[in-house]
Amino acid sequence: MNTDLRLTDTNAASDSQGRTWGLEGNLFWYLVGGLGAGITTFFVLIVIMKAGLLSSFGVAVLPVLLVLAYIYGLRQGKPPGYDRDFLERILSGGGFGPQAGGTGHSKHPLVAYEDSTPGEPPSC
């Protein structure tokens, strides 16, 4: 047996999902969908509804801006699940953990006088 061989742990698998136009992973497809929705909206407003050019462009750019805000605000460079956690916190409030800035214990109504100054009745 040849003992001159050196064994080294390597990571031959690719951990990256790749980049397209500077966007991580499959975020490129969100942008393509937003552009498609914007172009479709633009042509529906121009051809079918006979709207003006500038107003059609102003309305059609909204889907693209929303997708870009979603990509760069909630997905690009963020940990997996950040967008879902953020939207869940906005829609349903905090989780089961303690509220930020709390004292760490709940106040019982019968011991509410702890915060009152000596000689004053407890405020309810």
PDB file of C-alpha atoms in Angstrom:
ATOM      1  CA  MET A   1       0.000   0.000   0.000  1.00  0.00           C
ATOM      2  CA  ASN A   2       1.285   3.440  -0.928  1.00  0.00           C
ATOM      3  CA  THR A   3       1.403   5.722   2.142  1.00  0.00           C
ATOM      4  CA  ASP A   4       2.524   8.811   0.186  1.00  0.00           C
ATOM      5  CA  LEU A   5      -1.069   9.730  -0.642  1.00  0.00           C
ATOM      6  CA  ARG A   6      -2.591  12.607   1.248  1.00  0.00           C
ATOM      7  CA  LEU A   7      -6.327  12.492   1.947  1.00  0.00           C
ATOM      8  CA  THR A   8      -8.120  15.807   2.057  1.00  0.00           C
ATOM      9  CA  ASP A   9     -11.818  16.461   2.604  1.00  0.00           C
ATOM     10  CA  THR A  10     -13.219  18.421  -0.299  1.00  0.00           C
ATOM     11  CA  ASN A  11     -16.577  19.791  -1.194  1.00  0.00           C
ATOM     12  CA  ALA A  12     -17.036  18.742  -4.778  1.00  0.00           C
ATOM     13  CA  ALA A  13     -20.751  19.516  -4.795  1.00  0.00           C
ATOM     14  CA  SER A  14     -21.931  22.931  -5.810  1.00  0.00           C
ATOM     15  CA  ASP A  15     -23.662  24.707  -2.909  1.00  0.00           C
ATOM     16  CA  SER A  16     -24.615  27.705  -5.010  1.00  0.00           C
ATOM     17  CA  GLN A  17     -27.840  27.884  -6.964  1.00  0.00           C
ATOM     18  CA  GLY A  18     -26.115  30.188  -9.454  1.00  0.00           C
ATOM     19  CA  ARG A  19     -26.630  33.779 -10.438  1.00  0.00           C
ATOM     20  CA  THR A  20     -28.435  35.371 -13.356  1.00  0.00           C
ATOM     21  CA  TRP A  21     -28.175  39.130 -13.910  1.00  0.00           C
ATOM     22  CA  GLY A  22     -26.799  39.386 -10.387  1.00  0.00           C
ATOM     23  CA  LEU A  23     -29.863  37.724  -8.860  1.00  0.00           C
ATOM     24  CA  GLU A  24     -29.416  34.650  -6.671  1.00  0.00           C
ATOM     25  CA  GLY A  25     -30.965  31.307  -7.550  1.00  0.00           C
ATOM     26  CA  ASN A  26     -34.356  31.390  -9.217  1.00  0.00           C
ATOM     27  CA  LEU A  27     -35.110  35.059  -8.476  1.00  0.00           C
ATOM     28  CA  PHE A  28     -34.568  35.714 -12.170  1.00  0.00           C
ATOM     29  CA  TRP A  29     -37.915  34.063 -12.908  1.00  0.00           C
ATOM     30  CA  TYR A  30     -39.746  36.446 -10.587  1.00  0.00           C
ATOM     31  CA  LEU A  31     -38.290  39.331 -12.580  1.00  0.00           C
ATOM     32  CA  VAL A  32     -39.267  37.700 -15.889  1.00  0.00           C
ATOM     33  CA  GLY A  33     -42.822  37.238 -14.570  1.00  0.00           C
ATOM     34  CA  GLY A  34     -42.999  40.866 -13.439  1.00  0.00           C
ATOM     35  CA  LEU A  35     -41.750  42.080 -16.811  1.00  0.00           C
ATOM     36  CA  GLY A  36     -44.267  39.829 -18.568  1.00  0.00           C
ATOM     37  CA  ALA A  37     -47.103  41.156 -16.423  1.00  0.00           C
ATOM     38  CA  GLY A  38     -45.985  44.735 -17.080  1.00  0.00           C
ATOM     39  CA  ILE A  39     -45.796  44.244 -20.854  1.00  0.00           C
ATOM     40  CA  THR A  40     -49.176  42.507 -20.924  1.00  0.00           C
ATOM     41  CA  THR A  41     -50.745  45.290 -18.848  1.00  0.00           C
ATOM     42  CA  PHE A  42     -49.215  47.929 -21.106  1.00  0.00           C
ATOM     43  CA  PHE A  43     -50.577  46.390 -24.306  1.00  0.00           C
ATOM     44  CA  VAL A  44     -54.014  45.712 -22.806  1.00  0.00           C
ATOM     45  CA  LEU A  45     -54.263  49.359 -21.780  1.00  0.00           C
ATOM     46  CA  ILE A  46     -52.996  50.685 -25.126  1.00  0.00           C
ATOM     47  CA  VAL A  47     -54.788  48.363 -27.559  1.00  0.00           C
ATOM     48  CA  ILE A  48     -57.988  47.267 -25.827  1.00  0.00           C
ATOM     49  CA  MET A  49     -58.777  50.170 -23.509  1.00  0.00           C
ATOM     50  CA  LYS A  50     -57.333  52.910 -25.793  1.00  0.00           C
ATOM     51  CA  ALA A  51     -55.572  54.605 -22.873  1.00  0.00           C
ATOM     52  CA  GLY A  52     -52.822  57.173 -23.315  1.00  0.00           C
ATOM     53  CA  LEU A  53     -49.196  56.154 -23.749  1.00  0.00           C
ATOM     54  CA  LEU A  54     -47.858  57.794 -20.584  1.00  0.00           C
ATOM     55  CA  SER A  55     -50.688  56.631 -18.325  1.00  0.00           C
ATOM     56  CA  SER A  56     -50.409  53.072 -19.705  1.00  0.00           C
ATOM     57  CA  PHE A  57     -46.692  53.041 -19.029  1.00  0.00           C
ATOM     58  CA  GLY A  58     -47.252  54.389 -15.507  1.00  0.00           C
ATOM     59  CA  VAL A  59     -49.702  51.606 -14.684  1.00  0.00           C
ATOM     60  CA  ALA A  60     -47.631  48.902 -16.424  1.00  0.00           C
ATOM     61  CA  VAL A  61     -44.466  49.733 -14.483  1.00  0.00           C
ATOM     62  CA  LEU A  62     -46.202  48.927 -11.163  1.00  0.00           C
ATOM     63  CA  PRO A  63     -45.905  45.096 -11.426  1.00  0.00           C
ATOM     64  CA  VAL A  64     -42.215  45.435 -12.272  1.00  0.00           C
ATOM     65  CA  LEU A  65     -41.609  47.755  -9.308  1.00  0.00           C
ATOM     66  CA  LEU A  66     -43.505  45.444  -6.948  1.00  0.00           C
ATOM     67  CA  VAL A  67     -41.450  42.447  -8.070  1.00  0.00           C
ATOM     68  CA  LEU A  68     -38.195  44.392  -7.714  1.00  0.00           C
ATOM     69  CA  ALA A  69     -39.198  45.534  -4.222  1.00  0.00           C
ATOM     70  CA  TYR A  70     -39.978  41.924  -3.286  1.00  0.00           C
ATOM     71  CA  ILE A  71     -36.717  40.603  -4.731  1.00  0.00           C
ATOM     72  CA  TYR A  72     -34.374  43.204  -3.261  1.00  0.00           C
ATOM     73  CA  GLY A  73     -36.302  43.820  -0.047  1.00  0.00           C
ATOM     74  CA  LEU A  74     -37.207  40.303   1.022  1.00  0.00           C
ATOM     75  CA  ARG A  75     -35.177  37.738  -0.942  1.00  0.00           C
ATOM     76  CA  GLN A  76     -31.798  38.895  -2.308  1.00  0.00           C
ATOM     77  CA  GLY A  77     -29.049  38.320   0.244  1.00  0.00           C
ATOM     78  CA  LYS A  78     -31.488  37.207   2.957  1.00  0.00           C
ATOM     79  CA  PRO A  79     -31.638  33.785   4.676  1.00  0.00           C
ATOM     80  CA  PRO A  80     -34.110  31.188   3.352  1.00  0.00           C
ATOM     81  CA  GLY A  81     -37.646  31.804   4.604  1.00  0.00           C
ATOM     82  CA  TYR A  82     -37.025  35.467   5.470  1.00  0.00           C
ATOM     83  CA  ASP A  83     -39.822  36.657   3.183  1.00  0.00           C
ATOM     84  CA  ARG A  84     -42.351  34.219   4.673  1.00  0.00           C
ATOM     85  CA  ASP A  85     -41.327  35.085   8.224  1.00  0.00           C
ATOM     86  CA  PHE A  86     -41.544  38.811   7.514  1.00  0.00           C
ATOM     87  CA  LEU A  87     -44.989  38.597   5.918  1.00  0.00           C
ATOM     88  CA  GLU A  88     -46.246  36.306   8.697  1.00  0.00           C
ATOM     89  CA  ARG A  89     -45.038  38.769  11.348  1.00  0.00           C
ATOM     90  CA  ILE A  90     -46.742  41.657   9.528  1.00  0.00           C
ATOM     91  CA  LEU A  91     -50.039  39.813   9.004  1.00  0.00           C
ATOM     92  CA  SER A  92     -50.416  37.912  12.277  1.00  0.00           C
ATOM     93  CA  GLY A  93     -48.188  39.701  14.756  1.00  0.00           C
ATOM     94  CA  GLY A  94     -45.544  38.200  16.999  1.00  0.00           C
ATOM     95  CA  GLY A  95     -45.076  34.555  17.731  1.00  0.00           C
ATOM     96  CA  PHE A  96     -45.020  32.705  21.017  1.00  0.00           C
ATOM     97  CA  GLY A  97     -41.887  34.452  22.284  1.00  0.00           C
ATOM     98  CA  PRO A  98     -41.844  37.325  24.737  1.00  0.00           C
ATOM     99  CA  GLN A  99     -42.551  40.800  23.464  1.00  0.00           C
ATOM    100  CA  ALA A 100     -39.553  43.035  22.872  1.00  0.00           C
ATOM    101  CA  GLY A 101     -38.889  45.490  25.676  1.00  0.00           C
ATOM    102  CA  GLY A 102     -40.883  43.503  28.218  1.00  0.00           C
ATOM    103  CA  THR A 103     -39.738  42.954  31.788  1.00  0.00           C
ATOM    104  CA  GLY A 104     -39.791  39.186  31.419  1.00  0.00           C
ATOM    105  CA  HIS A 105     -42.734  38.567  33.776  1.00  0.00           C
ATOM    106  CA  SER A 106     -46.426  39.167  33.550  1.00  0.00           C
ATOM    107  CA  LYS A 107     -48.172  41.289  36.124  1.00  0.00           C
ATOM    108  CA  HIS A 108     -50.944  39.741  38.089  1.00  0.00           C
ATOM    109  CA  PRO A 109     -53.893  42.056  38.723  1.00  0.00           C
ATOM    110  CA  LEU A 110     -53.712  41.485  42.471  1.00  0.00           C
ATOM    111  CA  VAL A 111     -50.111  42.688  42.627  1.00  0.00           C
ATOM    112  CA  ALA A 112     -50.595  45.742  40.430  1.00  0.00           C
ATOM    113  CA  TYR A 113     -49.632  48.013  43.330  1.00  0.00           C
ATOM    114  CA  GLU A 114     -45.927  47.204  42.835  1.00  0.00           C
ATOM    115  CA  ASP A 115     -45.568  50.089  40.385  1.00  0.00           C
ATOM    116  CA  SER A 116     -47.430  52.610  42.512  1.00  0.00           C
ATOM    117  CA  THR A 117     -45.585  54.979  44.808  1.00  0.00           C
ATOM    118  CA  PRO A 118     -45.879  54.386  48.557  1.00  0.00           C
ATOM    119  CA  GLY A 119     -49.022  55.833  50.056  1.00  0.00           C
ATOM    120  CA  GLU A 120     -50.992  55.966  46.768  1.00  0.00           C
ATOM    121  CA  PRO A 121     -53.715  53.498  45.807  1.00  0.00           C
ATOM    122  CA  PRO A 122     -52.972  51.228  42.856  1.00  0.00           C
ATOM    123  CA  SER A 123     -54.053  52.492  39.463  1.00  0.00           C
ATOM    124  CA  CYS A 124     -56.350  50.172  37.549  1.00  0.00           C
TER     125      CYS A 124
END
